[in-house]
PDB file of C-alpha atoms and ligand atoms in Angstrom:
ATOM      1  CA  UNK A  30      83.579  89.258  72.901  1.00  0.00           C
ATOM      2  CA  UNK A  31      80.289  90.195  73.717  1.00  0.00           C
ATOM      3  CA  UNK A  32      76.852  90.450  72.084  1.00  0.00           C
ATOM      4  CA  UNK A  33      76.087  93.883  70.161  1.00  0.00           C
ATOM      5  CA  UNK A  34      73.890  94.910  67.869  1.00  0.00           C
ATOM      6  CA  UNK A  35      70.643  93.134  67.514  1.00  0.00           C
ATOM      7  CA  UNK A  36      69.634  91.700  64.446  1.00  0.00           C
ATOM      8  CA  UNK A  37      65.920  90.089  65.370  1.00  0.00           C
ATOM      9  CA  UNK A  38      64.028  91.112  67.946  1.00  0.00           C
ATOM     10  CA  UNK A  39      62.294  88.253  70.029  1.00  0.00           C
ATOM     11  CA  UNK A  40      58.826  89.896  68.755  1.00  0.00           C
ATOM     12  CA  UNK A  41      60.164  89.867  64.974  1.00  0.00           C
ATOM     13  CA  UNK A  42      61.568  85.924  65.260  1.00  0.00           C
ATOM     14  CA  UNK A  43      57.836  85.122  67.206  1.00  0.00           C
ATOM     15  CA  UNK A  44      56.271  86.461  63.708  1.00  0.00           C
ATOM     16  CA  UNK A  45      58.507  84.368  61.608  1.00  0.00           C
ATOM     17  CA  UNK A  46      58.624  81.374  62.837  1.00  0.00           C
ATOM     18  CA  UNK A  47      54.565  81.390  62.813  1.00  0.00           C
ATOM     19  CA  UNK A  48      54.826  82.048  59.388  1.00  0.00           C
ATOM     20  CA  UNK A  49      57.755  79.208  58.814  1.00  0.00           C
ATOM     21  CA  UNK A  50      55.394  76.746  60.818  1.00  0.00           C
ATOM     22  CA  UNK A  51      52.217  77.576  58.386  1.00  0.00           C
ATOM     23  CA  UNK A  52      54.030  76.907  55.060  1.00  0.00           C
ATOM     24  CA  UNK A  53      55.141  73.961  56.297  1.00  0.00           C
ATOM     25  CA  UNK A  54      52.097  73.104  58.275  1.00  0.00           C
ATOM     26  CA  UNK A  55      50.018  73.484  54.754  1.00  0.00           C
ATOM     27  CA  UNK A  56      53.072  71.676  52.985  1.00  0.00           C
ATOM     28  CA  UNK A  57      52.868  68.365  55.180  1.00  0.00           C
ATOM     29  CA  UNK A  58      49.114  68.502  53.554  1.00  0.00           C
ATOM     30  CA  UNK A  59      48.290  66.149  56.791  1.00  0.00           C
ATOM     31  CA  UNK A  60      50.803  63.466  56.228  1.00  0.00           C
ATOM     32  CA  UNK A  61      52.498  63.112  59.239  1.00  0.00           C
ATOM     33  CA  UNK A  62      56.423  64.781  59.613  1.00  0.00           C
ATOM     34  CA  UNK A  63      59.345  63.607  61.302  1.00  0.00           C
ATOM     35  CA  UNK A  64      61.526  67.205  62.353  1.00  0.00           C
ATOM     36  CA  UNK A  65      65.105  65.974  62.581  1.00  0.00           C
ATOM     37  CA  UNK A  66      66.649  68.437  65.031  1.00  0.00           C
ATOM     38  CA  UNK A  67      70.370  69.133  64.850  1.00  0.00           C
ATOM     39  CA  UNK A  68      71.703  69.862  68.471  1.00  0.00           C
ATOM     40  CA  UNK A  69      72.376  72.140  70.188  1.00  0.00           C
ATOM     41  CA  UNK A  70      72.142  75.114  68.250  1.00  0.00           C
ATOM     42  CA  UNK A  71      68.296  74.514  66.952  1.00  0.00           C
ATOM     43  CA  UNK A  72      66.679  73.859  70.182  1.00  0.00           C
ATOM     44  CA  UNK A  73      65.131  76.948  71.259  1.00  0.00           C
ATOM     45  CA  UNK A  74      63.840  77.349  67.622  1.00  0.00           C
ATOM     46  CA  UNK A  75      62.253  73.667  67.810  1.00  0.00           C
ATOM     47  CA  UNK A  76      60.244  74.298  70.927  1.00  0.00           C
ATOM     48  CA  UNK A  77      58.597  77.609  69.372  1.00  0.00           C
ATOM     49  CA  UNK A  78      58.113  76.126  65.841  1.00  0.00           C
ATOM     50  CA  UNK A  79      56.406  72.326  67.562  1.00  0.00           C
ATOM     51  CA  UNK A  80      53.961  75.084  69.612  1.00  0.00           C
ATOM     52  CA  UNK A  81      52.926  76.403  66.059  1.00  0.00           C
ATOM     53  CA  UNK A  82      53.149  72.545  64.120  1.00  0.00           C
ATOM     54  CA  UNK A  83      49.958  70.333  65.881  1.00  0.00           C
ATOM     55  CA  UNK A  84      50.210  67.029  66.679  1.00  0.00           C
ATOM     56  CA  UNK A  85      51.406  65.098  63.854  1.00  0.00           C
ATOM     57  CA  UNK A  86      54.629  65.661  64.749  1.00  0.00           C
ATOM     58  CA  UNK A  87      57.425  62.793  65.475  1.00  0.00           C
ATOM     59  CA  UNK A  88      60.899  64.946  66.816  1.00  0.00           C
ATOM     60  CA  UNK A  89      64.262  62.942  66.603  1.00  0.00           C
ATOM     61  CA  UNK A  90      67.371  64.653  67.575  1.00  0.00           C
ATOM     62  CA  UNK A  91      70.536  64.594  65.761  1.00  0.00           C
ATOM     63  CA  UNK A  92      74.127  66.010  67.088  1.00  0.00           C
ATOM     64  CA  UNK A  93      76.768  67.804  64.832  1.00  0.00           C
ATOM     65  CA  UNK A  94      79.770  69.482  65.501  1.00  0.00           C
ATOM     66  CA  UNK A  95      82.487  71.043  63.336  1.00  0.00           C
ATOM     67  CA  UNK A  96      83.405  74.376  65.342  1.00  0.00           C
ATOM     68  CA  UNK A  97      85.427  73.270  68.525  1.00  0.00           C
ATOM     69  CA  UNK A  98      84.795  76.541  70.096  1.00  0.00           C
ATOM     70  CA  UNK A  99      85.926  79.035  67.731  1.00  0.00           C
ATOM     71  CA  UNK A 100      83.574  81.252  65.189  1.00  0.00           C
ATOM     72  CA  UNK A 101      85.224  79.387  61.915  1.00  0.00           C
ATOM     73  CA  UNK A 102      83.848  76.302  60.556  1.00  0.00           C
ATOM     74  CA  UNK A 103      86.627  73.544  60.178  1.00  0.00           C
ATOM     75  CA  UNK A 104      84.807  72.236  57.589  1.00  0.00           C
ATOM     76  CA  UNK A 105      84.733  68.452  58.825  1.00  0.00           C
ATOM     77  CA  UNK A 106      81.590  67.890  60.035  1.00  0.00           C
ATOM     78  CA  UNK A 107      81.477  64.932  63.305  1.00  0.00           C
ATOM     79  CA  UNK A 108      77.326  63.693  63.560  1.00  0.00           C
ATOM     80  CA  UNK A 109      76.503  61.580  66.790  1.00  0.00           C
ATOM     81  CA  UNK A 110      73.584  60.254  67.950  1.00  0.00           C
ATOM     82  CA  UNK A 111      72.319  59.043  64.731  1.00  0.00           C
ATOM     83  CA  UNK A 112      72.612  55.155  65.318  1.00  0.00           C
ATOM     84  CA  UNK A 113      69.128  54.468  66.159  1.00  0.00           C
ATOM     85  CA  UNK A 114      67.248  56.867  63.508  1.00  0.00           C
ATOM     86  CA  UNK A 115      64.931  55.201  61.343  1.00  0.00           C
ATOM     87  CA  UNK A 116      63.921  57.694  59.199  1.00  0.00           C
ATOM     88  CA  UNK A 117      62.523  54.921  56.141  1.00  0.00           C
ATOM     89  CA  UNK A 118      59.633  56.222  54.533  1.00  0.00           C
ATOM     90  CA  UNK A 119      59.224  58.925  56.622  1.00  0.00           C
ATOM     91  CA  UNK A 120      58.867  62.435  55.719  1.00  0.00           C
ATOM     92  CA  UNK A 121      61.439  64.226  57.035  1.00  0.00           C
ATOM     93  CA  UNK A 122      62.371  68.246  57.801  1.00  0.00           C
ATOM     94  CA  UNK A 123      65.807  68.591  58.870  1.00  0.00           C
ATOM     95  CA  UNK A 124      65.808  71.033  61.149  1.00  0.00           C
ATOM     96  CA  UNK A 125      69.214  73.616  61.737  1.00  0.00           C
ATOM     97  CA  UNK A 126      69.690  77.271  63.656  1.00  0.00           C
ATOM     98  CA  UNK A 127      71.358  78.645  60.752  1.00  0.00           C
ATOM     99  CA  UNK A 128      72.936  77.524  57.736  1.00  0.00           C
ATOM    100  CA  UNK A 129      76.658  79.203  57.338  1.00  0.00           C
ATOM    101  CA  UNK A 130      79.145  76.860  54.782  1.00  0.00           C
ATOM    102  CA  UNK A 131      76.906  74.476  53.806  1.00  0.00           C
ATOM    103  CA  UNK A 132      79.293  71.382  55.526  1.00  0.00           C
ATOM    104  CA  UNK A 133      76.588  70.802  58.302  1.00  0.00           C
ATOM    105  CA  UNK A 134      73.381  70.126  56.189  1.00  0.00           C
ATOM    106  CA  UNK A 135      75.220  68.610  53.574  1.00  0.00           C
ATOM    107  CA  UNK A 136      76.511  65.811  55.954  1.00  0.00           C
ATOM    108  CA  UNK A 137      73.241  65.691  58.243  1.00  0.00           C
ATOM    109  CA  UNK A 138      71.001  64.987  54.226  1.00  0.00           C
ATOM    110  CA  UNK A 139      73.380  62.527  53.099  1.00  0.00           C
ATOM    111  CA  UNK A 140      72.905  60.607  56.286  1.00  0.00           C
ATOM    112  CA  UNK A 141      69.629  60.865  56.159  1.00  0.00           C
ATOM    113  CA  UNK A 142      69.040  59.729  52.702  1.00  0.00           C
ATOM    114  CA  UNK A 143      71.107  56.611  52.831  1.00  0.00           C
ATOM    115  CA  UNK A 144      67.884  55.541  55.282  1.00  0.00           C
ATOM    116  CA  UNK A 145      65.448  55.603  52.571  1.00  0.00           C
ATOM    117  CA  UNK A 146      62.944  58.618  53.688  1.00  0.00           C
ATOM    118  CA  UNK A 147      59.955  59.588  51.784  1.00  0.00           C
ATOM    119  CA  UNK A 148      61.228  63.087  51.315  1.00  0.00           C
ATOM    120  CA  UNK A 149      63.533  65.313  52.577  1.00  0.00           C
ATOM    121  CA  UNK A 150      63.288  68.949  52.914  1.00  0.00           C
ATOM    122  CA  UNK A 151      65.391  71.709  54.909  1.00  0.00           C
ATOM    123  CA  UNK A 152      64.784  74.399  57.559  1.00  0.00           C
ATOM    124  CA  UNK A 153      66.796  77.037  59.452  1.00  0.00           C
ATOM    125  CA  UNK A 154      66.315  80.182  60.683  1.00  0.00           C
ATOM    126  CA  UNK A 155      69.249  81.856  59.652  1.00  0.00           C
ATOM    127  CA  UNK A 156      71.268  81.869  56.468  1.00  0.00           C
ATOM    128  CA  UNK A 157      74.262  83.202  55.655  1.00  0.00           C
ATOM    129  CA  UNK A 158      74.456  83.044  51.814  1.00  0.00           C
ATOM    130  CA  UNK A 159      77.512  84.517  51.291  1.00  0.00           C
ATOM    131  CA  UNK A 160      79.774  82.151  52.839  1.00  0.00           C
ATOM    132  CA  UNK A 161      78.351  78.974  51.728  1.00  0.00           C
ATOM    133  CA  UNK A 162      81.070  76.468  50.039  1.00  0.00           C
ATOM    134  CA  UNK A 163      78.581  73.585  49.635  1.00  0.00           C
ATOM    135  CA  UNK A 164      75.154  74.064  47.448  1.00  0.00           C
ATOM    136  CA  UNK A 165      72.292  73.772  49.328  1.00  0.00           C
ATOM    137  CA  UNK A 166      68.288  74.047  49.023  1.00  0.00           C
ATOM    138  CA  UNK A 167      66.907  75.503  51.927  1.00  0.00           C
ATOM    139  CA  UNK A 168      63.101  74.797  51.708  1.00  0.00           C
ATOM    140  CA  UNK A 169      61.795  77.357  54.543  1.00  0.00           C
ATOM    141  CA  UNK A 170      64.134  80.127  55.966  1.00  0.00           C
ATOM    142  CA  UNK A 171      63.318  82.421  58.326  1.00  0.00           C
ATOM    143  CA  UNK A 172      65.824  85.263  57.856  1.00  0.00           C
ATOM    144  CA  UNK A 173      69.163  86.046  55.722  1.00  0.00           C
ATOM    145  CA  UNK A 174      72.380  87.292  57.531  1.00  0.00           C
ATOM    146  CA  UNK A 175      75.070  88.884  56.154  1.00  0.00           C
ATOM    147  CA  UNK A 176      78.254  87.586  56.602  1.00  0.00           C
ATOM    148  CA  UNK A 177      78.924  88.377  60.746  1.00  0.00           C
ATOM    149  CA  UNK A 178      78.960  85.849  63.376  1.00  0.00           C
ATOM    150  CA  UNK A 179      75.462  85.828  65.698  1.00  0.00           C
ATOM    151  CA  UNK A 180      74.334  84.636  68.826  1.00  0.00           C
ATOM    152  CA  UNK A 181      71.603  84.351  70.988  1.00  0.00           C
ATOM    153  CA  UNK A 182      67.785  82.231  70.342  1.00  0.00           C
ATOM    154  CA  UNK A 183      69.900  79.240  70.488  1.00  0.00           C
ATOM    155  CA  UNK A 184      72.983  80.061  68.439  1.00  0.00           C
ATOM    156  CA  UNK A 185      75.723  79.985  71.231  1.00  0.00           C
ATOM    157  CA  UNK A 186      79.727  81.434  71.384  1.00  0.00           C
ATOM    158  CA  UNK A 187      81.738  78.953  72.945  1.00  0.00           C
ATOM    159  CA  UNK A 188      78.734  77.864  75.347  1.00  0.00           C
ATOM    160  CA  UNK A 189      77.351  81.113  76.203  1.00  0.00           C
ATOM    161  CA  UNK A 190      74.394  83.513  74.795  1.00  0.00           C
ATOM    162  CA  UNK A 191      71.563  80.687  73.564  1.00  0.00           C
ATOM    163  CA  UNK A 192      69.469  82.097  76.013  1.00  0.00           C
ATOM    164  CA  UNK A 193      69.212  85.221  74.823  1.00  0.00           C
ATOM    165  CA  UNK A 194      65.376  85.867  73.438  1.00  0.00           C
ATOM    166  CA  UNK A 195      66.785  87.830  70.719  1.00  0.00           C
ATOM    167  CA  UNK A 196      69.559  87.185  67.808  1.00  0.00           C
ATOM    168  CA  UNK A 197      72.653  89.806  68.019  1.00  0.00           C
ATOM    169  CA  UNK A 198      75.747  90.080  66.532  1.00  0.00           C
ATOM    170  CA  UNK A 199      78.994  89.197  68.284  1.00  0.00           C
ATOM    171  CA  UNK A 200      80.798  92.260  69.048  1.00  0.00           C
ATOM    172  CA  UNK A 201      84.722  91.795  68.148  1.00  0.00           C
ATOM    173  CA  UNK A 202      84.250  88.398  66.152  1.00  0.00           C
ATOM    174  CA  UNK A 203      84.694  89.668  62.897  1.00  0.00           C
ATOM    175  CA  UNK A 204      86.301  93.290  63.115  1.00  0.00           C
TER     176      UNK A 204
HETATM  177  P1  LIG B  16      78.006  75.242  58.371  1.00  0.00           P
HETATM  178  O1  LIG B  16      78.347  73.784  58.473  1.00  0.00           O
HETATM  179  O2  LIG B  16      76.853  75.561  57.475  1.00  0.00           O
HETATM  180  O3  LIG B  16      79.230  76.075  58.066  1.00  0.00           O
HETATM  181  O4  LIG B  16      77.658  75.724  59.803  1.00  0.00           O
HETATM  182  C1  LIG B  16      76.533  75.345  60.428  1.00  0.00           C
HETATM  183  C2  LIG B  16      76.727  75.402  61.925  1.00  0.00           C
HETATM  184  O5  LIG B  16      77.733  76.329  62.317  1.00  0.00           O
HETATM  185  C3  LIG B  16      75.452  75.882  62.531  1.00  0.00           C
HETATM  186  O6  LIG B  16      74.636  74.785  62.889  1.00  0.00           O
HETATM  187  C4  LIG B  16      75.941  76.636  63.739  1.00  0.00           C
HETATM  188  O7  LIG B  16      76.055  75.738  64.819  1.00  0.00           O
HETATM  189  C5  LIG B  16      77.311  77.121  63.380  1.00  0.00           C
HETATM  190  N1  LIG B  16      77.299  78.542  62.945  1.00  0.00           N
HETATM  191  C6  LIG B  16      77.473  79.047  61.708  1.00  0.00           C
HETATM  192  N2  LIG B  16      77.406  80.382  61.700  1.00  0.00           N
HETATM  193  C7  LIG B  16      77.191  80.741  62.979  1.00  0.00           C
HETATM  194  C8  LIG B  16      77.011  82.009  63.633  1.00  0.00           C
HETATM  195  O8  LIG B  16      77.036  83.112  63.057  1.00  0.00           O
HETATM  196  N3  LIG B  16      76.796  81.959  64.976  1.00  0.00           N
HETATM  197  C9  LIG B  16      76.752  80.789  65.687  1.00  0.00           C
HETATM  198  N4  LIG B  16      76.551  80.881  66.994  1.00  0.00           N
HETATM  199  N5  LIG B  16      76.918  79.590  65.105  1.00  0.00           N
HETATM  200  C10 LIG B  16      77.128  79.570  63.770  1.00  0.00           C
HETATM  201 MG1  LIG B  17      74.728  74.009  64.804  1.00  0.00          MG
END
């Protein structure tokens, strides 16, 4: 499997995520935000949006996993590197590549709000509404997806492709 069509051109997800980081720029109305960050698949969209965000910015990093390698969610959803968060009053923006069940977010708020934030809001970049088992706001998305698997700008296949500067689909994943 390789990557195929594109979906998002680098110059099309540069637009967006300006955009993304202005709503939630004027949203923050100067109180500062804590972006929780769920590994790996959200980093390259972290360092473009923090460029965009000024300096009232804390980042923590949080670590999910429910794929083990494949392009079907298993649905159980392992978080790691949460043990020293302390996210109490603090505003927080959870922070995901793309949002595809539902399982990840779900799990990665409910931890969150058992440490007694301020508030709690969502972003991603991509989401894929028509697979999603769990209900979900998303507060600031950058693009919808129908229902194919992608990669690149982050969003990886077994290890490979989050490099690429653009999103594609993966050629043979889903026909
Ligand atoms: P969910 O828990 O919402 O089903 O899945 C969320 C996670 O699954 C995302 O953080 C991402 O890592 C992965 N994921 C879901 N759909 C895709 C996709 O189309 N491509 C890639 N590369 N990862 C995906
Ligand atoms: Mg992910």
């Amino acid at each position: 499997m390789k990557p195929g069509d594109v979906l998002f051109t680098a110059d099309q997800i540069a637009r967006r995520v300006a955009e993304l980081a202005a709503e939630i720029r004027r949203d923050a109305a100067e109180r500062p935000l804590t972006i929780l960050a769920i590994l790996h698949g959200s980093v390259v969209f972290l360092a473009d949006l923090l460029k965009h965000l000024g300096s009232a910015v804390h980042v923590e990093l949080i670590e999910a996993s429910s794929y083990r390698g494949g392009t079907a969610s298993s649905g159980q959803v392992i978080l790691s590197r949460y043990g020293q968060l302390d996210l109490a009053g603090r505003d927080v923006l959870i922070l995901d590549d793309i949002v595809d069940t539902g399982h990840t977010l779900a799990a990665v708020r409910k931890t969150v709000e058992a440490m007694g934030p301020r508030s709690v809001r969502t972003c991603v970049l991509l989401d894929k509404p028509s697979r999603r088992k769990v209900a979900m706001d998303i507060d600031y998305c950058g693009f919808e997806v129908p229902d194919v698997f992608v990669v690149g700008y982050g969003l990886d296949y077994a290890g490979r492709y989050r490099d690429l500067p653009h999103v594609a689909r993966l050629e043979g994943a889903d026909d």
